[in-house]
């Protein structure tokens, strides 16, 4: 019955968030809706099996008044499984302007992880599991 689930993040600036997700994850905009001032109020980004929606704070609150808030308070994290952990970490650390939030470490469940935050404070954890 279910086909997928896609996260829709409330963001202060869709344009700034698109730049972040393009630079860090290599996502591409597959659909967008501009506001009257030509900034984006909504965008869908995708690459391979990843997809993500970004919606400007006041636009999302207008659609779903229960989400109205003065300040964006991230309450979810994005947990992203990757290949080539060390290479991805090195590229993220040296080729982006976004600081590492949690340095690489081994977890009790056999994964390697590190985390960064996006422009709105959402935590992105990148992980690679050991093949046994």
Short mmCIF file of C-alpha atoms in Angstrom, two decimals:
data_model
loop_
_atom_site.label_atom_id
_atom_site.label_comp_id
_atom_site.label_asym_id
_atom_site.label_seq_id
_atom_site.Cartn_x
_atom_site.Cartn_y
_atom_site.Cartn_z
CA UNK A 1 0.00 0.00 0.00
CA UNK A 2 2.70 2.56 0.96
CA UNK A 3 5.22 3.66 -1.63
CA UNK A 4 7.45 6.15 0.22
CA UNK A 5 7.64 8.86 2.84
CA UNK A 6 9.21 12.25 2.20
CA UNK A 7 10.20 14.76 4.84
CA UNK A 8 8.99 18.34 4.41
CA UNK A 9 11.21 20.69 6.42
CA UNK A 10 10.07 24.11 7.60
CA UNK A 11 12.85 26.53 6.64
CA UNK A 12 13.51 30.25 6.93
CA UNK A 13 14.78 30.53 3.35
CA UNK A 14 14.09 27.87 0.73
CA UNK A 15 16.78 29.39 -1.48
CA UNK A 16 19.46 29.10 1.25
CA UNK A 17 18.33 25.58 2.12
CA UNK A 18 18.40 24.51 -1.53
CA UNK A 19 22.00 25.76 -1.75
CA UNK A 20 22.91 23.74 1.36
CA UNK A 21 21.33 20.49 0.18
CA UNK A 22 22.79 20.87 -3.30
CA UNK A 23 26.27 21.46 -1.94
CA UNK A 24 26.26 18.82 0.80
CA UNK A 25 24.10 16.03 -0.68
CA UNK A 26 24.20 16.85 -4.38
CA UNK A 27 20.40 17.04 -4.51
CA UNK A 28 18.76 18.73 -7.49
CA UNK A 29 15.58 20.77 -7.57
CA UNK A 30 12.91 18.74 -9.37
CA UNK A 31 9.99 21.09 -8.63
CA UNK A 32 9.61 24.49 -7.03
CA UNK A 33 7.09 27.24 -6.36
CA UNK A 34 8.26 30.86 -6.34
CA UNK A 35 6.81 33.51 -4.05
CA UNK A 36 5.68 36.90 -5.35
CA UNK A 37 9.18 38.30 -4.74
CA UNK A 38 10.67 35.45 -6.85
CA UNK A 39 12.35 33.74 -3.90
CA UNK A 40 11.28 30.14 -3.51
CA UNK A 41 8.51 29.30 -1.08
CA UNK A 42 8.64 25.55 -1.77
CA UNK A 43 10.99 23.09 -3.43
CA UNK A 44 11.30 19.37 -3.94
CA UNK A 45 14.85 18.07 -4.18
CA UNK A 46 15.94 14.58 -5.19
CA UNK A 47 18.88 12.37 -6.13
CA UNK A 48 18.89 8.60 -6.49
CA UNK A 49 16.64 7.26 -3.70
CA UNK A 50 16.70 10.51 -1.68
CA UNK A 51 13.95 13.08 -1.77
CA UNK A 52 13.28 16.08 0.42
CA UNK A 53 10.75 18.90 0.46
CA UNK A 54 11.56 22.37 1.78
CA UNK A 55 8.84 24.89 2.59
CA UNK A 56 9.18 28.47 3.75
CA UNK A 57 8.05 28.98 7.35
CA UNK A 58 5.11 31.36 6.83
CA UNK A 59 3.91 29.44 3.77
CA UNK A 60 3.90 26.13 5.67
CA UNK A 61 2.21 27.74 8.69
CA UNK A 62 -0.47 29.16 6.42
CA UNK A 63 -1.12 25.68 5.04
CA UNK A 64 -1.00 24.01 8.46
CA UNK A 65 -1.79 26.60 11.19
CA UNK A 66 -0.93 24.08 13.92
CA UNK A 67 2.72 24.49 12.83
CA UNK A 68 2.77 28.25 13.45
CA UNK A 69 5.80 29.23 15.50
CA UNK A 70 7.88 32.36 15.96
CA UNK A 71 11.17 30.51 15.61
CA UNK A 72 11.94 27.30 13.74
CA UNK A 73 12.71 24.65 16.34
CA UNK A 74 14.00 21.50 14.63
CA UNK A 75 12.51 18.43 16.26
CA UNK A 76 13.69 15.78 13.81
CA UNK A 77 17.03 14.62 12.52
CA UNK A 78 17.85 13.25 9.10
CA UNK A 79 19.70 9.93 9.29
CA UNK A 80 21.47 9.27 6.00
CA UNK A 81 23.23 5.99 5.16
CA UNK A 82 26.18 6.48 2.84
CA UNK A 83 29.00 4.57 1.16
CA UNK A 84 32.66 5.62 1.32
CA UNK A 85 32.36 7.16 4.77
CA UNK A 86 35.92 8.50 5.08
CA UNK A 87 35.86 10.09 1.62
CA UNK A 88 32.44 11.65 2.23
CA UNK A 89 33.58 13.00 5.61
CA UNK A 90 36.78 14.47 4.15
CA UNK A 91 34.86 16.11 1.30
CA UNK A 92 32.24 17.49 3.67
CA UNK A 93 34.85 18.82 6.07
CA UNK A 94 37.05 20.47 3.45
CA UNK A 95 34.75 21.33 0.57
CA UNK A 96 31.76 22.88 2.30
CA UNK A 97 31.37 25.94 4.47
CA UNK A 98 29.21 24.03 6.95
CA UNK A 99 30.89 23.00 10.21
CA UNK A 100 30.95 19.46 11.53
CA UNK A 101 28.55 19.15 14.48
CA UNK A 102 29.65 15.69 15.70
CA UNK A 103 33.02 14.31 14.68
CA UNK A 104 33.29 10.75 13.30
CA UNK A 105 32.82 8.07 15.90
CA UNK A 106 31.94 4.40 16.19
CA UNK A 107 28.54 3.52 17.61
CA UNK A 108 27.56 0.64 19.86
CA UNK A 109 25.48 -0.76 16.98
CA UNK A 110 28.43 -1.11 14.63
CA UNK A 111 28.19 2.04 12.53
CA UNK A 112 30.50 4.97 11.88
CA UNK A 113 28.77 8.35 12.11
CA UNK A 114 29.30 12.08 11.98
CA UNK A 115 26.82 14.94 11.88
CA UNK A 116 26.42 18.46 10.55
CA UNK A 117 23.59 20.97 10.86
CA UNK A 118 21.83 22.73 8.02
CA UNK A 119 21.01 26.43 7.77
CA UNK A 120 17.97 26.04 10.05
CA UNK A 121 19.55 23.81 12.68
CA UNK A 122 18.32 20.42 11.46
CA UNK A 123 20.88 17.73 12.28
CA UNK A 124 22.03 15.48 9.44
CA UNK A 125 23.75 12.33 10.66
CA UNK A 126 25.76 10.43 8.07
CA UNK A 127 26.39 6.76 8.76
CA UNK A 128 28.01 3.71 7.26
CA UNK A 129 27.51 0.21 8.63
CA UNK A 130 30.28 -2.36 8.65
CA UNK A 131 29.75 -5.30 6.33
CA UNK A 132 30.24 -8.55 8.25
#
